PDB file of N, CA and C in Angstrom:
ATOM      1  N   UNK A   1     202.529  93.197  46.730  1.00  0.00           N
ATOM      2  CA  UNK A   1     202.499  92.239  45.641  1.00  0.00           C
ATOM      3  C   UNK A   1     203.301  92.858  44.477  1.00  0.00           C
ATOM      4  N   UNK A   2     203.919  92.019  43.732  1.00  0.00           N
ATOM      5  CA  UNK A   2     204.713  92.455  42.570  1.00  0.00           C
ATOM      6  C   UNK A   2     203.856  92.577  41.338  1.00  0.00           C
ATOM      7  N   UNK A   3     204.434  92.849  40.177  1.00  0.00           N
ATOM      8  CA  UNK A   3     203.679  92.980  38.973  1.00  0.00           C
ATOM      9  C   UNK A   3     202.934  91.708  38.522  1.00  0.00           C
ATOM     10  N   UNK A   4     203.307  90.591  39.026  1.00  0.00           N
ATOM     11  CA  UNK A   4     202.649  89.340  38.648  1.00  0.00           C
ATOM     12  C   UNK A   4     201.556  88.986  39.703  1.00  0.00           C
ATOM     13  N   UNK A   5     201.254  89.942  40.606  1.00  0.00           N
ATOM     14  CA  UNK A   5     200.240  89.678  41.651  1.00  0.00           C
ATOM     15  C   UNK A   5     200.633  88.540  42.597  1.00  0.00           C
ATOM     16  N   UNK A   6     201.960  88.330  42.708  1.00  0.00           N
ATOM     17  CA  UNK A   6     202.529  87.342  43.646  1.00  0.00           C
ATOM     18  C   UNK A   6     202.875  88.112  44.915  1.00  0.00           C
ATOM     19  N   UNK A   7     202.371  87.610  46.069  1.00  0.00           N
ATOM     20  CA  UNK A   7     202.763  88.307  47.292  1.00  0.00           C
ATOM     21  C   UNK A   7     204.251  88.259  47.567  1.00  0.00           C
ATOM     22  N   UNK A   8     204.725  89.191  48.349  1.00  0.00           N
ATOM     23  CA  UNK A   8     206.153  89.207  48.722  1.00  0.00           C
ATOM     24  C   UNK A   8     206.442  88.026  49.556  1.00  0.00           C
ATOM     25  N   UNK A   9     207.726  87.720  49.768  1.00  0.00           N
ATOM     26  CA  UNK A   9     208.130  86.597  50.596  1.00  0.00           C
ATOM     27  C   UNK A   9     207.579  86.832  52.007  1.00  0.00           C
ATOM     28  N   UNK A  10     207.742  88.061  52.490  1.00  0.00           N
ATOM     29  CA  UNK A  10     207.365  88.388  53.836  1.00  0.00           C
ATOM     30  C   UNK A  10     205.807  88.195  54.048  1.00  0.00           C
ATOM     31  N   UNK A  11     205.063  88.645  53.039  1.00  0.00           N
ATOM     32  CA  UNK A  11     203.590  88.540  53.154  1.00  0.00           C
ATOM     33  C   UNK A  11     203.198  87.101  53.072  1.00  0.00           C
ATOM     34  N   UNK A  12     203.929  86.336  52.221  1.00  0.00           N
ATOM     35  CA  UNK A  12     203.623  84.891  52.127  1.00  0.00           C
ATOM     36  C   UNK A  12     203.836  84.168  53.454  1.00  0.00           C
ATOM     37  N   UNK A  13     204.954  84.535  54.142  1.00  0.00           N
ATOM     38  CA  UNK A  13     205.228  83.915  55.420  1.00  0.00           C
ATOM     39  C   UNK A  13     204.235  84.381  56.507  1.00  0.00           C
ATOM     40  N   UNK A  14     203.723  85.624  56.477  1.00  0.00           N
ATOM     41  CA  UNK A  14     202.702  86.009  57.360  1.00  0.00           C
ATOM     42  C   UNK A  14     201.455  85.211  57.157  1.00  0.00           C
ATOM     43  N   UNK A  15     201.033  85.033  55.884  1.00  0.00           N
ATOM     44  CA  UNK A  15     199.829  84.309  55.575  1.00  0.00           C
ATOM     45  C   UNK A  15     200.011  82.858  55.974  1.00  0.00           C
ATOM     46  N   UNK A  16     201.211  82.243  55.792  1.00  0.00           N
ATOM     47  CA  UNK A  16     201.484  80.848  56.207  1.00  0.00           C
ATOM     48  C   UNK A  16     201.317  80.778  57.725  1.00  0.00           C
ATOM     49  N   UNK A  17     201.750  81.748  58.470  1.00  0.00           N
ATOM     50  CA  UNK A  17     201.581  81.740  59.909  1.00  0.00           C
ATOM     51  C   UNK A  17     200.148  81.639  60.303  1.00  0.00           C
ATOM     52  N   UNK A  18     199.328  82.513  59.664  1.00  0.00           N
ATOM     53  CA  UNK A  18     197.894  82.499  59.930  1.00  0.00           C
ATOM     54  C   UNK A  18     197.229  81.150  59.611  1.00  0.00           C
ATOM     55  N   UNK A  19     197.654  80.557  58.482  1.00  0.00           N
ATOM     56  CA  UNK A  19     197.136  79.295  58.027  1.00  0.00           C
ATOM     57  C   UNK A  19     197.480  78.206  59.032  1.00  0.00           C
ATOM     58  N   UNK A  20     198.734  78.191  59.443  1.00  0.00           N
ATOM     59  CA  UNK A  20     199.168  77.164  60.449  1.00  0.00           C
ATOM     60  C   UNK A  20     198.384  77.239  61.767  1.00  0.00           C
ATOM     61  N   UNK A  21     198.181  78.453  62.221  1.00  0.00           N
ATOM     62  CA  UNK A  21     197.410  78.600  63.420  1.00  0.00           C
ATOM     63  C   UNK A  21     195.959  78.149  63.257  1.00  0.00           C
ATOM     64  N   UNK A  22     195.367  78.419  62.089  1.00  0.00           N
ATOM     65  CA  UNK A  22     193.995  77.966  61.868  1.00  0.00           C
ATOM     66  C   UNK A  22     193.921  76.443  61.748  1.00  0.00           C
ATOM     67  N   UNK A  23     194.962  75.854  61.043  1.00  0.00           N
ATOM     68  CA  UNK A  23     194.947  74.324  60.964  1.00  0.00           C
ATOM     69  C   UNK A  23     195.174  73.761  62.315  1.00  0.00           C
ATOM     70  N   UNK A  24     196.004  74.299  63.161  1.00  0.00           N
ATOM     71  CA  UNK A  24     196.339  73.728  64.466  1.00  0.00           C
ATOM     72  C   UNK A  24     195.105  73.748  65.355  1.00  0.00           C
ATOM     73  N   UNK A  25     194.268  74.775  65.188  1.00  0.00           N
ATOM     74  CA  UNK A  25     193.001  74.809  65.991  1.00  0.00           C
ATOM     75  C   UNK A  25     192.106  73.674  65.649  1.00  0.00           C
ATOM     76  N   UNK A  26     192.045  73.391  64.291  1.00  0.00           N
ATOM     77  CA  UNK A  26     191.239  72.279  63.870  1.00  0.00           C
ATOM     78  C   UNK A  26     189.720  72.394  64.049  1.00  0.00           C
ATOM     79  N   UNK A  27     189.224  73.610  64.247  1.00  0.00           N
ATOM     80  CA  UNK A  27     187.813  73.741  64.526  1.00  0.00           C
ATOM     81  C   UNK A  27     186.988  74.183  63.307  1.00  0.00           C
ATOM     82  N   UNK A  28     187.607  74.280  62.136  1.00  0.00           N
ATOM     83  CA  UNK A  28     186.874  74.590  60.934  1.00  0.00           C
ATOM     84  C   UNK A  28     186.369  73.351  60.229  1.00  0.00           C
ATOM     85  N   UNK A  29     185.417  73.489  59.376  1.00  0.00           N
ATOM     86  CA  UNK A  29     184.895  72.320  58.664  1.00  0.00           C
ATOM     87  C   UNK A  29     186.036  71.742  57.745  1.00  0.00           C
ATOM     88  N   UNK A  30     185.897  70.461  57.487  1.00  0.00           N
ATOM     89  CA  UNK A  30     186.935  69.778  56.723  1.00  0.00           C
ATOM     90  C   UNK A  30     187.216  70.422  55.415  1.00  0.00           C
ATOM     91  N   UNK A  31     186.210  70.821  54.643  1.00  0.00           N
ATOM     92  CA  UNK A  31     186.448  71.513  53.399  1.00  0.00           C
ATOM     93  C   UNK A  31     187.294  72.780  53.549  1.00  0.00           C
ATOM     94  N   UNK A  32     187.050  73.544  54.589  1.00  0.00           N
ATOM     95  CA  UNK A  32     187.818  74.740  54.836  1.00  0.00           C
ATOM     96  C   UNK A  32     189.262  74.365  55.176  1.00  0.00           C
ATOM     97  N   UNK A  33     189.413  73.358  55.969  1.00  0.00           N
ATOM     98  CA  UNK A  33     190.780  72.921  56.358  1.00  0.00           C
ATOM     99  C   UNK A  33     191.561  72.463  55.119  1.00  0.00           C
ATOM    100  N   UNK A  34     190.917  71.755  54.250  1.00  0.00           N
ATOM    101  CA  UNK A  34     191.610  71.250  53.022  1.00  0.00           C
ATOM    102  C   UNK A  34     191.964  72.467  52.151  1.00  0.00           C
ATOM    103  N   UNK A  35     191.079  73.454  52.021  1.00  0.00           N
ATOM    104  CA  UNK A  35     191.386  74.637  51.263  1.00  0.00           C
ATOM    105  C   UNK A  35     192.568  75.387  51.864  1.00  0.00           C
ATOM    106  N   UNK A  36     192.654  75.485  53.198  1.00  0.00           N
ATOM    107  CA  UNK A  36     193.758  76.151  53.843  1.00  0.00           C
ATOM    108  C   UNK A  36     195.036  75.424  53.631  1.00  0.00           C
ATOM    109  N   UNK A  37     194.985  74.028  53.726  1.00  0.00           N
ATOM    110  CA  UNK A  37     196.153  73.237  53.488  1.00  0.00           C
ATOM    111  C   UNK A  37     196.686  73.419  52.052  1.00  0.00           C
ATOM    112  N   UNK A  38     195.763  73.437  51.083  1.00  0.00           N
ATOM    113  CA  UNK A  38     196.190  73.631  49.698  1.00  0.00           C
ATOM    114  C   UNK A  38     196.817  75.032  49.481  1.00  0.00           C
ATOM    115  N   UNK A  39     196.210  76.039  50.121  1.00  0.00           N
ATOM    116  CA  UNK A  39     196.753  77.380  50.007  1.00  0.00           C
ATOM    117  C   UNK A  39     198.174  77.432  50.667  1.00  0.00           C
ATOM    118  N   UNK A  40     198.278  76.808  51.816  1.00  0.00           N
ATOM    119  CA  UNK A  40     199.562  76.794  52.494  1.00  0.00           C
ATOM    120  C   UNK A  40     200.627  76.051  51.688  1.00  0.00           C
ATOM    121  N   UNK A  41     200.230  74.962  51.053  1.00  0.00           N
ATOM    122  CA  UNK A  41     201.182  74.198  50.217  1.00  0.00           C
ATOM    123  C   UNK A  41     201.678  75.082  49.012  1.00  0.00           C
ATOM    124  N   UNK A  42     200.717  75.784  48.457  1.00  0.00           N
ATOM    125  CA  UNK A  42     201.098  76.655  47.335  1.00  0.00           C
ATOM    126  C   UNK A  42     202.037  77.794  47.805  1.00  0.00           C
ATOM    127  N   UNK A  43     201.765  78.327  48.952  1.00  0.00           N
ATOM    128  CA  UNK A  43     202.615  79.425  49.503  1.00  0.00           C
ATOM    129  C   UNK A  43     204.077  78.849  49.799  1.00  0.00           C
ATOM    130  N   UNK A  44     204.101  77.643  50.304  1.00  0.00           N
ATOM    131  CA  UNK A  44     205.417  77.089  50.626  1.00  0.00           C
ATOM    132  C   UNK A  44     206.204  76.905  49.355  1.00  0.00           C
ATOM    133  N   UNK A  45     205.584  76.448  48.260  1.00  0.00           N
ATOM    134  CA  UNK A  45     206.298  76.302  46.971  1.00  0.00           C
ATOM    135  C   UNK A  45     206.763  77.673  46.473  1.00  0.00           C
ATOM    136  N   UNK A  46     205.907  78.636  46.597  1.00  0.00           N
ATOM    137  CA  UNK A  46     206.250  80.018  46.154  1.00  0.00           C
ATOM    138  C   UNK A  46     207.439  80.518  46.931  1.00  0.00           C
ATOM    139  N   UNK A  47     207.432  80.356  48.241  1.00  0.00           N
ATOM    140  CA  UNK A  47     208.556  80.832  49.109  1.00  0.00           C
ATOM    141  C   UNK A  47     209.828  80.105  48.706  1.00  0.00           C
ATOM    142  N   UNK A  48     209.734  78.760  48.497  1.00  0.00           N
ATOM    143  CA  UNK A  48     210.926  78.051  48.159  1.00  0.00           C
ATOM    144  C   UNK A  48     211.491  78.536  46.833  1.00  0.00           C
ATOM    145  N   UNK A  49     210.635  78.842  45.881  1.00  0.00           N
ATOM    146  CA  UNK A  49     211.106  79.436  44.583  1.00  0.00           C
ATOM    147  C   UNK A  49     211.797  80.763  44.767  1.00  0.00           C
ATOM    148  N   UNK A  50     211.129  81.632  45.580  1.00  0.00           N
ATOM    149  CA  UNK A  50     211.711  82.942  45.836  1.00  0.00           C
ATOM    150  C   UNK A  50     213.127  82.780  46.485  1.00  0.00           C
ATOM    151  N   UNK A  51     213.233  81.869  47.447  1.00  0.00           N
ATOM    152  CA  UNK A  51     214.556  81.648  48.141  1.00  0.00           C
ATOM    153  C   UNK A  51     215.577  81.164  47.111  1.00  0.00           C
ATOM    154  N   UNK A  52     215.121  80.185  46.284  1.00  0.00           N
ATOM    155  CA  UNK A  52     216.092  79.678  45.271  1.00  0.00           C
ATOM    156  C   UNK A  52     216.531  80.711  44.296  1.00  0.00           C
ATOM    157  N   UNK A  53     215.559  81.566  43.847  1.00  0.00           N
ATOM    158  CA  UNK A  53     215.931  82.597  42.933  1.00  0.00           C
ATOM    159  C   UNK A  53     216.880  83.626  43.618  1.00  0.00           C
ATOM    160  N   UNK A  54     216.633  83.917  44.863  1.00  0.00           N
ATOM    161  CA  UNK A  54     217.550  84.871  45.590  1.00  0.00           C
ATOM    162  C   UNK A  54     218.932  84.263  45.754  1.00  0.00           C
ATOM    163  N   UNK A  55     219.022  82.942  46.013  1.00  0.00           N
ATOM    164  CA  UNK A  55     220.289  82.281  46.154  1.00  0.00           C
ATOM    165  C   UNK A  55     221.067  82.403  44.850  1.00  0.00           C
ATOM    166  N   UNK A  56     220.416  82.286  43.742  1.00  0.00           N
ATOM    167  CA  UNK A  56     221.108  82.306  42.487  1.00  0.00           C
ATOM    168  C   UNK A  56     221.683  83.675  42.223  1.00  0.00           C
ATOM    169  N   UNK A  57     221.141  84.741  42.853  1.00  0.00           N
ATOM    170  CA  UNK A  57     221.649  86.103  42.622  1.00  0.00           C
ATOM    171  C   UNK A  57     222.826  86.419  43.554  1.00  0.00           C
ATOM    172  N   UNK A  58     222.987  85.667  44.585  1.00  0.00           N
ATOM    173  CA  UNK A  58     224.087  85.928  45.524  1.00  0.00           C
ATOM    174  C   UNK A  58     225.371  85.663  44.826  1.00  0.00           C
ATOM    175  N   UNK A  59     226.307  86.561  44.946  1.00  0.00           N
ATOM    176  CA  UNK A  59     227.623  86.379  44.379  1.00  0.00           C
ATOM    177  C   UNK A  59     228.681  86.592  45.464  1.00  0.00           C
ATOM    178  N   UNK A  60     229.831  85.986  45.223  1.00  0.00           N
ATOM    179  CA  UNK A  60     230.886  86.139  46.107  1.00  0.00           C
ATOM    180  C   UNK A  60     231.991  86.969  45.429  1.00  0.00           C
ATOM    181  N   UNK A  61     232.479  87.996  46.091  1.00  0.00           N
ATOM    182  CA  UNK A  61     233.534  88.820  45.502  1.00  0.00           C
ATOM    183  C   UNK A  61     234.898  88.333  45.995  1.00  0.00           C
ATOM    184  N   UNK A  62     235.823  88.305  45.106  1.00  0.00           N
ATOM    185  CA  UNK A  62     237.184  87.977  45.517  1.00  0.00           C
ATOM    186  C   UNK A  62     238.088  88.865  44.654  1.00  0.00           C
ATOM    187  N   UNK A  63     239.301  88.920  45.072  1.00  0.00           N
ATOM    188  CA  UNK A  63     240.282  89.768  44.423  1.00  0.00           C
ATOM    189  C   UNK A  63     240.902  88.998  43.264  1.00  0.00           C
ATOM    190  N   UNK A  64     240.784  89.559  42.046  1.00  0.00           N
ATOM    191  CA  UNK A  64     241.347  88.907  40.858  1.00  0.00           C
ATOM    192  C   UNK A  64     242.859  89.143  40.880  1.00  0.00           C
ATOM    193  N   UNK A  65     243.509  88.470  39.936  1.00  0.00           N
ATOM    194  CA  UNK A  65     244.985  88.597  39.822  1.00  0.00           C
ATOM    195  C   UNK A  65     245.429  90.020  39.670  1.00  0.00           C
ATOM    196  N   UNK A  66     244.614  90.878  39.010  1.00  0.00           N
ATOM    197  CA  UNK A  66     245.012  92.235  38.813  1.00  0.00           C
ATOM    198  C   UNK A  66     244.661  93.132  39.994  1.00  0.00           C
ATOM    199  N   UNK A  67     244.126  92.570  41.054  1.00  0.00           N
ATOM    200  CA  UNK A  67     243.778  93.318  42.233  1.00  0.00           C
ATOM    201  C   UNK A  67     242.408  93.853  42.248  1.00  0.00           C
ATOM    202  N   UNK A  68     241.628  93.811  41.179  1.00  0.00           N
ATOM    203  CA  UNK A  68     240.333  94.267  41.121  1.00  0.00           C
ATOM    204  C   UNK A  68     239.316  93.204  41.657  1.00  0.00           C
ATOM    205  N   UNK A  69     238.194  93.629  42.244  1.00  0.00           N
ATOM    206  CA  UNK A  69     237.157  92.703  42.645  1.00  0.00           C
ATOM    207  C   UNK A  69     236.641  91.897  41.460  1.00  0.00           C
ATOM    208  N   UNK A  70     236.345  90.629  41.686  1.00  0.00           N
ATOM    209  CA  UNK A  70     235.860  89.788  40.612  1.00  0.00           C
ATOM    210  C   UNK A  70     234.609  89.031  41.153  1.00  0.00           C
ATOM    211  N   UNK A  71     233.524  89.014  40.422  1.00  0.00           N
ATOM    212  CA  UNK A  71     232.304  88.356  40.838  1.00  0.00           C
ATOM    213  C   UNK A  71     232.419  86.877  40.412  1.00  0.00           C
ATOM    214  N   UNK A  72     232.034  86.063  41.382  1.00  0.00           N
ATOM    215  CA  UNK A  72     231.967  84.555  41.127  1.00  0.00           C
ATOM    216  C   UNK A  72     230.601  84.107  41.577  1.00  0.00           C
ATOM    217  N   UNK A  73     230.112  82.982  41.060  1.00  0.00           N
ATOM    218  CA  UNK A  73     228.895  82.363  41.613  1.00  0.00           C
ATOM    219  C   UNK A  73     229.115  82.092  43.080  1.00  0.00           C
ATOM    220  N   UNK A  74     228.051  82.145  43.860  1.00  0.00           N
ATOM    221  CA  UNK A  74     228.124  82.014  45.297  1.00  0.00           C
ATOM    222  C   UNK A  74     228.889  80.704  45.751  1.00  0.00           C
ATOM    223  N   UNK A  75     228.623  79.618  45.037  1.00  0.00           N
ATOM    224  CA  UNK A  75     229.193  78.345  45.456  1.00  0.00           C
ATOM    225  C   UNK A  75     230.634  78.139  44.910  1.00  0.00           C
ATOM    226  N   UNK A  76     231.166  78.997  44.130  1.00  0.00           N
ATOM    227  CA  UNK A  76     232.524  78.892  43.545  1.00  0.00           C
ATOM    228  C   UNK A  76     233.551  79.146  44.669  1.00  0.00           C
ATOM    229  N   UNK A  77     234.598  78.433  44.625  1.00  0.00           N
ATOM    230  CA  UNK A  77     235.712  78.634  45.578  1.00  0.00           C
ATOM    231  C   UNK A  77     236.831  79.294  44.876  1.00  0.00           C
TER     232      UNK A  77
END
């Protein structure tokens, strides 16, 4: 977990895997299934945000006119 007590991306995916397996079994009481579904939904949102944040950090290097590397946003051509 980081300083905000948010689990890492990998830990979130591991927990999501456990949740999906429990939901697929379907043998828990309805209240437990709903709680698992809500936790899973929250984890999916968290993972999507982490992926989006990581994407924003990705840069593409290209050679500038002076021959030096130049950083550009990932989607810049």
